[in-house]
Amino acid sequence: IQDAAEAERSYRRLEAVLNATGHSAGLTGRQITAFAEEMERSTLATAEGVQEAAAVLATFRSVAGDTFLRTLTLAQDMATVFGGTLQSSVTQLGKALEDPVTGLTALRRVGISFSESQREVIKKLVETGRQAEAQRLILDALEKQVGGAGAAEQGGLSGATNRLADAWGNLLKVLGATPQIVGPIESAVNALANAVEVVMGLLQGRDVAMVAGRLTVQPDDGGARKLAAMEARLAETREKLAKPGADTGHRGR
């Protein structure tokens, strides 16, 4: 259930960003999710991780369509080669694509190199309003340096282990989203939680009562009930002492 809930939260965050940016990415949440699931199968990234990175990338409004999906893939390649997370690589790459002229410097610090001629071409494309072409050149240069690294990491024993973990996690998410399974599990977990609360309440000296057919710990009023009982006993004692002939314990004085 927790895995299913986390997957839903990840998707809702992505949808929220897409709506906030006016769907400038040119893709729907479902399309991005389908791509994220494909990346999960072909790399060590998780679908939820790709969706989170996509939500970050969507804030860079000039990155759209095929460039958007290609950026996600190459960001995973960057993370594989240079370290860091998919999300941090997406942020670096998104900044470079949003502002190619100054972004190239940031990518060079990470380890991505561009020739002088490439930088000049990219600068001229941006100056003439052809930013999409400039973005394509940046991604082409990046692909020649790190392309395929994320997919290569999925091979061998580590890849097989990751595939098993992904398959198991996806199974849990499907189970957690199935009403016929969630209902009984939720009831059982709630019953167990109630039993633990009752035991803790008894150990703490709290009152327990039968409510709606089950034992329930009564709200802790901070000792108000005990204080009220003490006040009632004190009032009763005063009333007895006030009666004529009451033994006050002060005879002979």
XYZ file of C-alpha atoms in Angstrom:
253
model
C 0.000 0.000 0.000
C 2.869 2.377 0.812
C 4.529 1.626 -2.548
C 1.264 2.275 -4.380
C 0.752 5.520 -2.459
C 4.279 6.731 -3.242
C 3.786 5.983 -6.945
C 0.545 7.961 -6.883
C 2.181 10.897 -5.072
C 5.007 10.938 -7.623
C 2.530 11.048 -10.498
C 0.426 13.760 -8.851
C 3.502 15.952 -8.320
C 4.385 15.552 -12.001
C 0.838 16.445 -13.054
C 0.871 19.498 -10.794
C 4.078 20.829 -12.380
C 2.811 20.135 -15.908
C -0.355 22.082 -15.133
C 1.578 24.928 -13.504
C 3.821 25.280 -16.573
C 0.924 25.152 -19.014
C 2.106 21.782 -20.374
C 5.027 23.520 -22.078
C 6.800 20.144 -22.206
C 4.335 19.102 -24.913
C 3.749 15.752 -23.204
C 1.020 14.403 -20.950
C 1.633 12.897 -17.548
C 0.687 9.461 -18.897
C 3.186 9.753 -21.755
C 5.972 10.690 -19.368
C 4.984 7.875 -16.994
C 5.116 5.345 -19.839
C 8.594 6.636 -20.737
C 9.632 6.460 -17.067
C 8.568 2.823 -16.906
C 10.595 2.097 -20.032
C 13.640 3.776 -18.470
C 13.127 1.665 -15.355
C 13.354 -1.466 -17.493
C 16.443 -0.336 -19.413
C 18.491 1.396 -16.680
C 18.983 1.297 -12.914
C 16.642 4.271 -12.502
C 13.217 3.771 -10.940
C 10.028 4.943 -12.618
C 9.275 7.177 -9.631
C 12.781 8.669 -9.824
C 12.321 9.434 -13.526
C 8.948 11.046 -12.827
C 10.513 13.220 -10.116
C 13.276 14.257 -12.528
C 10.683 14.938 -15.231
C 8.841 17.243 -12.844
C 12.071 19.234 -12.386
C 12.778 19.278 -16.129
C 9.263 20.525 -16.860
C 10.116 23.773 -15.061
C 12.503 24.560 -17.939
C 9.801 25.607 -20.376
C 11.938 25.687 -23.507
C 12.621 21.937 -23.263
C 9.806 20.073 -24.987
C 8.763 17.028 -26.994
C 11.455 14.580 -28.070
C 14.124 16.874 -26.613
C 12.428 16.500 -23.219
C 12.557 12.684 -23.315
C 16.048 12.636 -24.755
C 17.214 14.925 -21.951
C 15.922 12.494 -19.328
C 17.829 9.622 -20.931
C 21.084 11.559 -21.252
C 20.748 12.886 -17.710
C 20.734 9.272 -16.517
C 23.849 8.659 -18.616
C 25.490 11.712 -17.003
C 24.606 10.486 -13.513
C 26.095 7.090 -14.345
C 29.382 8.501 -15.628
C 29.934 11.541 -13.410
C 28.043 10.483 -10.296
C 25.228 12.313 -8.574
C 21.530 11.643 -8.982
C 19.271 11.682 -11.990
C 17.520 14.728 -10.580
C 20.753 16.710 -10.116
C 21.880 15.820 -13.655
C 18.501 16.855 -15.063
C 18.834 20.200 -13.286
C 22.299 20.810 -14.744
C 21.243 19.782 -18.221
C 17.967 21.684 -18.047
C 19.816 24.909 -17.179
C 22.169 24.384 -20.130
C 19.303 23.831 -22.554
C 17.319 26.778 -21.191
C 20.294 29.119 -21.588
C 22.765 27.370 -23.931
C 25.318 30.175 -24.098
C 26.050 30.291 -20.370
C 24.945 26.697 -19.762
C 27.871 25.266 -21.686
C 30.245 26.607 -19.051
C 28.368 24.772 -16.306
C 28.432 21.527 -18.287
C 32.154 21.932 -18.893
C 32.691 22.110 -15.123
C 30.891 18.790 -14.763
C 33.090 17.152 -17.394
C 31.237 17.660 -20.689
C 33.526 19.310 -23.234
C 32.600 21.385 -26.290
C 34.932 22.514 -29.041
C 35.327 26.182 -29.878
C 33.483 25.692 -33.163
C 30.582 23.945 -31.393
C 30.286 26.809 -28.924
C 30.260 29.369 -31.752
C 27.559 27.508 -33.696
C 25.400 27.136 -30.603
C 25.799 30.825 -29.797
C 24.762 31.880 -33.327
C 21.740 29.579 -33.273
C 20.551 31.119 -30.010
C 21.123 34.659 -31.314
C 19.012 33.924 -34.401
C 16.164 32.481 -32.346
C 16.846 28.825 -33.212
C 17.161 27.567 -29.667
C 15.695 24.131 -30.451
C 18.563 23.512 -32.873
C 21.059 24.701 -30.288
C 19.570 22.280 -27.780
C 19.896 19.465 -30.297
C 23.582 20.210 -30.824
C 24.199 20.188 -27.057
C 22.486 16.825 -26.674
C 24.354 15.432 -29.714
C 27.686 16.405 -28.145
C 26.618 14.938 -24.815
C 25.503 11.691 -26.426
C 28.890 11.227 -28.082
C 30.547 11.436 -24.665
C 28.230 9.570 -22.287
C 25.461 8.086 -24.445
C 24.406 4.553 -23.490
C 26.134 4.552 -20.100
C 22.860 4.187 -18.207
C 21.714 1.250 -20.324
C 25.113 -0.441 -20.062
C 24.886 -0.304 -16.279
C 21.746 -2.430 -16.469
C 23.709 -5.410 -17.820
C 25.222 -8.269 -15.839
C 24.326 -9.469 -12.363
C 23.625 -5.968 -11.015
C 21.162 -5.395 -13.822
C 19.445 -8.728 -13.233
C 19.183 -7.984 -9.510
C 17.795 -4.533 -10.224
C 15.279 -5.999 -12.654
C 14.057 -8.391 -9.969
C 13.784 -5.534 -7.455
C 11.820 -3.431 -9.964
C 9.503 -6.331 -10.782
C 8.865 -7.002 -7.089
C 8.263 -3.320 -6.393
C 5.834 -3.059 -9.310
C 3.986 -6.126 -8.059
C 3.623 -4.508 -4.639
C 2.313 -1.312 -6.235
C -0.291 -3.254 -8.225
C -1.342 -5.181 -5.128
C -1.497 -1.983 -3.122
C -3.800 -0.414 -5.708
C -6.168 -3.402 -5.923
C -9.370 -2.723 -3.891
C -10.091 -6.433 -3.309
C -6.720 -6.744 -1.587
C -6.410 -3.318 0.013
C -9.741 -3.584 1.869
C -8.990 -6.745 3.916
C -5.365 -5.705 4.495
C -6.401 -2.253 5.689
C -8.975 -3.756 8.071
C -6.432 -6.221 9.449
C -3.785 -3.530 9.950
C -6.297 -1.221 11.661
C -7.389 -4.043 13.978
C -3.767 -4.771 14.880
C -3.065 -1.068 15.471
C -6.130 -0.844 17.738
C -4.990 -3.878 19.752
C -1.553 -2.320 20.272
C -3.145 0.989 21.333
C -5.338 -0.837 23.894
C -2.350 -2.673 25.389
C -0.364 0.587 25.604
C -3.357 2.316 27.182
C -3.694 -0.374 29.845
C 0.016 -0.195 30.643
C -0.280 3.592 31.025
C -3.274 3.303 33.333
C -5.677 4.757 30.804
C -9.387 3.888 30.740
C -10.537 1.367 28.151
C -14.154 1.002 27.047
C -16.144 -0.951 24.480
C -17.085 1.399 21.645
C -18.876 0.214 18.493
C -18.105 -3.393 19.325
C -14.378 -3.019 20.010
C -12.158 -2.051 22.913
C -11.020 1.554 22.625
C -8.660 3.661 24.713
C -10.503 6.629 26.114
C -9.064 10.111 25.522
C -6.523 11.229 28.097
C -7.944 14.344 29.740
C -4.699 15.155 31.524
C -5.951 13.968 34.963
C -9.132 16.046 34.882
C -11.301 13.055 35.800
C -9.067 12.172 38.763
C -9.125 15.780 39.947
C -12.915 15.891 39.666
C -13.184 12.682 41.708
C -10.894 14.095 44.398
C -12.912 17.312 44.540
C -16.127 15.302 44.857
C -14.685 13.308 47.783
C -13.475 16.533 49.431
C -16.908 18.121 49.058
C -18.517 15.009 50.541
C -16.154 15.139 53.530
C -16.889 18.814 54.128
C -20.603 18.116 54.015
C -20.289 15.396 56.654
C -18.191 17.629 58.875
C -20.718 20.439 58.611
C -23.526 18.267 60.040
C -24.409 18.759 63.740
C -22.699 16.267 66.000
C -20.089 15.411 63.425
C -16.887 14.049 64.871
C -14.318 16.714 63.952
C -11.512 15.238 65.952
C -11.293 18.452 68.101
C -13.328 17.450 71.221
C -12.331 18.946 74.544
C -10.882 22.110 72.977
